[in-house]
CSV table of C-alpha atoms in Angstrom, one decimal:
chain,number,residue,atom,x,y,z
F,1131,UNK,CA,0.0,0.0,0.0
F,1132,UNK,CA,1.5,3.4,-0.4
F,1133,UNK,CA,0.9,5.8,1.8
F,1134,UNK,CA,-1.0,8.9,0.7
F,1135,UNK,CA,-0.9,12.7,2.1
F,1136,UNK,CA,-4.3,13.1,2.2
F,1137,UNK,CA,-8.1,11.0,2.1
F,1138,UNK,CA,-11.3,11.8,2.6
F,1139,UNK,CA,-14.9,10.7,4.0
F,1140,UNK,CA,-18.0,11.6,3.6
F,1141,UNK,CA,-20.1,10.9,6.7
F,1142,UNK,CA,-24.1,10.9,5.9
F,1143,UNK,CA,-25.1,11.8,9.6
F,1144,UNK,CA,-23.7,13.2,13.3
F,1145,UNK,CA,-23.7,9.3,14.4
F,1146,UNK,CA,-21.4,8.8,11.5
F,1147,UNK,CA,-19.2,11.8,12.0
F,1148,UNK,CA,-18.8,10.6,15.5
F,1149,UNK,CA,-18.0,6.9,14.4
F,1150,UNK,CA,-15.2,8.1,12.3
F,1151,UNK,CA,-14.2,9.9,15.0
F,1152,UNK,CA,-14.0,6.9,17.3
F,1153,UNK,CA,-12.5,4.8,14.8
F,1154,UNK,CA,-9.1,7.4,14.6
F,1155,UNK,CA,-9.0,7.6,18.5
F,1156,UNK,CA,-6.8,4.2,19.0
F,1157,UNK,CA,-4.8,5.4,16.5
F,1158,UNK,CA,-3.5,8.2,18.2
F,1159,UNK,CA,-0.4,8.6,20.4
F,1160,UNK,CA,1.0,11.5,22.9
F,1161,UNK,CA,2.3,14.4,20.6
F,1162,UNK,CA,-0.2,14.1,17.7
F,1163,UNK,CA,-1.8,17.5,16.9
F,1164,UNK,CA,-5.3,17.6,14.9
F,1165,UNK,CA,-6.1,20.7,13.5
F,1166,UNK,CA,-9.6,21.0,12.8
F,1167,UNK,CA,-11.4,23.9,10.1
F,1168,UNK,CA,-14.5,24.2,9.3
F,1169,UNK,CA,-17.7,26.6,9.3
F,1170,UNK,CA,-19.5,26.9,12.6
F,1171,UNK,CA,-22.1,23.8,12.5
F,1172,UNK,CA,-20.1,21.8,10.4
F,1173,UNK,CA,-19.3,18.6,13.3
F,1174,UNK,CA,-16.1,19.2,14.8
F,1175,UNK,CA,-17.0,18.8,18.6
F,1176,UNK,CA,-19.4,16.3,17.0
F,1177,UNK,CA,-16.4,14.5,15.3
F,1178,UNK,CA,-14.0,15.2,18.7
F,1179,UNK,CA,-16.8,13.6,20.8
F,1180,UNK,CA,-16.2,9.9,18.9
F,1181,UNK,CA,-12.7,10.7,18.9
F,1182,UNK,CA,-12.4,11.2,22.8
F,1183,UNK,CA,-14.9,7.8,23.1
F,1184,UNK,CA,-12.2,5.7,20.5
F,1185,UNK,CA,-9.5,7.1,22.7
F,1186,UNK,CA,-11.0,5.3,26.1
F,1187,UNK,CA,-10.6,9.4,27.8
F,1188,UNK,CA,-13.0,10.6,30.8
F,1189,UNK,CA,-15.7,13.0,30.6
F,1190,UNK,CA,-18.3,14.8,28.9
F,1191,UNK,CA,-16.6,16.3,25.9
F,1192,UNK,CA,-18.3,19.6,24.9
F,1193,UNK,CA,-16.8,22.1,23.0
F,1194,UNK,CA,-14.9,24.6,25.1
F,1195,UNK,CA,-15.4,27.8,23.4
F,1196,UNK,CA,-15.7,29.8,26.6
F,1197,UNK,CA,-12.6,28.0,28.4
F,1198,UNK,CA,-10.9,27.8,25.4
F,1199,UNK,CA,-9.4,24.2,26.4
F,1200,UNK,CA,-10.7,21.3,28.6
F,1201,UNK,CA,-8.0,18.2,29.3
F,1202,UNK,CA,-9.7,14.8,29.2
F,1203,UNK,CA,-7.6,12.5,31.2
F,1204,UNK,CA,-7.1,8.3,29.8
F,1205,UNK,CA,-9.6,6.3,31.2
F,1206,UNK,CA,-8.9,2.9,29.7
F,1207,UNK,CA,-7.0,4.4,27.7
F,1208,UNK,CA,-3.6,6.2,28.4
F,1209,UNK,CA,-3.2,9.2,26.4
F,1210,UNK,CA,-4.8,12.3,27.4
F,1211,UNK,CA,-7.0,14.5,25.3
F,1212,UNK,CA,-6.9,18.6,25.1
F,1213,UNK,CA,-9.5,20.0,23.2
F,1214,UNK,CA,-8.9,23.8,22.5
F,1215,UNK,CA,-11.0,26.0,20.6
F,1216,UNK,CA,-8.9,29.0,19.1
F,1217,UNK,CA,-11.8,30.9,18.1
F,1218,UNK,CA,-11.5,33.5,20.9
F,1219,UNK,CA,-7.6,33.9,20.6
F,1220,UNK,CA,-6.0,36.8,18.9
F,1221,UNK,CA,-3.0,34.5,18.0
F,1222,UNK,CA,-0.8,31.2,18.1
F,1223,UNK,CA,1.0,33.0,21.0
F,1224,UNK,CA,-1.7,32.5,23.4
F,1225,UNK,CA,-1.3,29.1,22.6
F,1226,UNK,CA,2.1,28.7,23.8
F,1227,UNK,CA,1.2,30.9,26.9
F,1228,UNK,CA,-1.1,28.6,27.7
F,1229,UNK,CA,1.2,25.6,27.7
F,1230,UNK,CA,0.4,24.0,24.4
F,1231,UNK,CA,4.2,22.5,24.3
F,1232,UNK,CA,3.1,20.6,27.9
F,1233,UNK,CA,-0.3,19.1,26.3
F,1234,UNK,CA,1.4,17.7,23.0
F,1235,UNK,CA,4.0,15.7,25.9
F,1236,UNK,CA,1.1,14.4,27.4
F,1237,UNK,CA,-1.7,13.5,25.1
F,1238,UNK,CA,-3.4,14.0,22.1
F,1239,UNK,CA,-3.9,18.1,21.0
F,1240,UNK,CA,-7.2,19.0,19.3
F,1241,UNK,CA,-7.9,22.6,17.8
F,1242,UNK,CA,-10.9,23.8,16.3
F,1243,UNK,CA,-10.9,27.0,14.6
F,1244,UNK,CA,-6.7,25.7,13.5
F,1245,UNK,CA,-6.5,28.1,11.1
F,1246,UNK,CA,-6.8,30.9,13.6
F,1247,UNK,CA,-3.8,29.9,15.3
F,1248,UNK,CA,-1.9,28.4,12.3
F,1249,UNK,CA,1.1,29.6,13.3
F,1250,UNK,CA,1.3,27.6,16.6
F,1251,UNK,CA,0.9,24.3,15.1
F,1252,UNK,CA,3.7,22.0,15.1
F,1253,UNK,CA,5.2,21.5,11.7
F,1254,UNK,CA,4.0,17.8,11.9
F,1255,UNK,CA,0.4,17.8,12.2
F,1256,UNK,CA,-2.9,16.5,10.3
F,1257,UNK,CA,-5.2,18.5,8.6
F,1258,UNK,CA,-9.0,17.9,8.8
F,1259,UNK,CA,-11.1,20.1,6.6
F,1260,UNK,CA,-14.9,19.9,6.9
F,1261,UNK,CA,-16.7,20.7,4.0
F,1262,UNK,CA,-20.9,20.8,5.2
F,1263,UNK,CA,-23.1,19.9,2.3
F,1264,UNK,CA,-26.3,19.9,2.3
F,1265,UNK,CA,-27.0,16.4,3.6
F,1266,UNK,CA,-23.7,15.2,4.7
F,1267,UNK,CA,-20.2,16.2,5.6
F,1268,UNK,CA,-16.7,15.7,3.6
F,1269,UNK,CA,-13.7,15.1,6.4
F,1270,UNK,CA,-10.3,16.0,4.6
F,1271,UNK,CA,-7.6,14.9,6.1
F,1272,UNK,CA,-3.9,16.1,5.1
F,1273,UNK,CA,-1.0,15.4,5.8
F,1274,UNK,CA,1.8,17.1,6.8
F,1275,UNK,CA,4.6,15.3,7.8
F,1276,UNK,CA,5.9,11.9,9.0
F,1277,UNK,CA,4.0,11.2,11.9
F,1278,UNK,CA,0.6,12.9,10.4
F,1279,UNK,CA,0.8,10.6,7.4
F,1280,UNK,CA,0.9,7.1,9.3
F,1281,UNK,CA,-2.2,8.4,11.0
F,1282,UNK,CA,-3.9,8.9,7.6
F,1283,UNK,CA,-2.6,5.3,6.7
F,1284,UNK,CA,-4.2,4.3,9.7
F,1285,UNK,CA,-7.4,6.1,8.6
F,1286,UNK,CA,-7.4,4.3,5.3
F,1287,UNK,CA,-7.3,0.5,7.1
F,1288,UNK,CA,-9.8,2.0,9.1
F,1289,UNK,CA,-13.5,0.7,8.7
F,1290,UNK,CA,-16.1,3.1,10.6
């Protein structure tokens, strides 16, 4: 098989959105940085929520658009999950004020509104652009960099 930068899915519902979610979440590891874009509606804390539930992590997942980011520590699992939401930040800065270097040590980063803080993202990261139609979603997910691309590989074995 050769690996590819990029795939997507098109999920027909928010049960599917969050099924492809949990289908990524074992495949994740301490360090790995999803960057998340899409219009408001489009099923990123949707698509987060599975991904928390494949990842085994503790806690009502939500998205934190007023806290800006909520940890959820392993359960079965034992990788941690931080879920940010750049909306409300000026800039990638605030990110690194905030400690972003400590999460991606210890756990699994999740940003939606990425392109916000695009310049805080670790060179190695994955991609996932949302694209609402009109009766489902299109999940793009890109590449870029080592790491990033074995979790697309991952991906395409995966069967949601």
């Amino acid at each position: 098989m050769t690996v590819s930068d990029s795939i997507t899915i098109t999920t027909e519902s928010p049960e599917e959105t969050q099924r492809l979610g949990r289908c990524l979440g074992p495949g994740l590891r301490s360090g790995d940085v999803i960057a998340l874009h899409g219009d408001l509606g489009a099923g990123k804390t949707c698509f987060v929520q599975g991904l928390a539930h494949g990842m085994e992590v503790t806690g009502r997942v939500s998205s934190p658009t007023f806290i800006i980011m909520r940890r959820h520590n392993p359960g079965q699992g034992d990788v941690s999950l931080y879920h940010v939401d750049a909306y409300r930040l000026v800039s990638g800065d605030e990110l690194w004020e905030m400690g972003i270097e400590d999460w991606l040590y210890n756990g699994v980063v999740v940003i939606e509104w990425a392109e916000l803080v695009a310049e805080a993202l670790p060179q190695d990261h994955l991609d996932v652009k949302i694209d609402m139609q009109d009766t489902h979603r299109e999940f793009r997910f890109v590449a870029h960099g080592t790491r990033s691309r074995q979790i697309v590989e991952y991906l395409q074995r995966c069967r949601f």
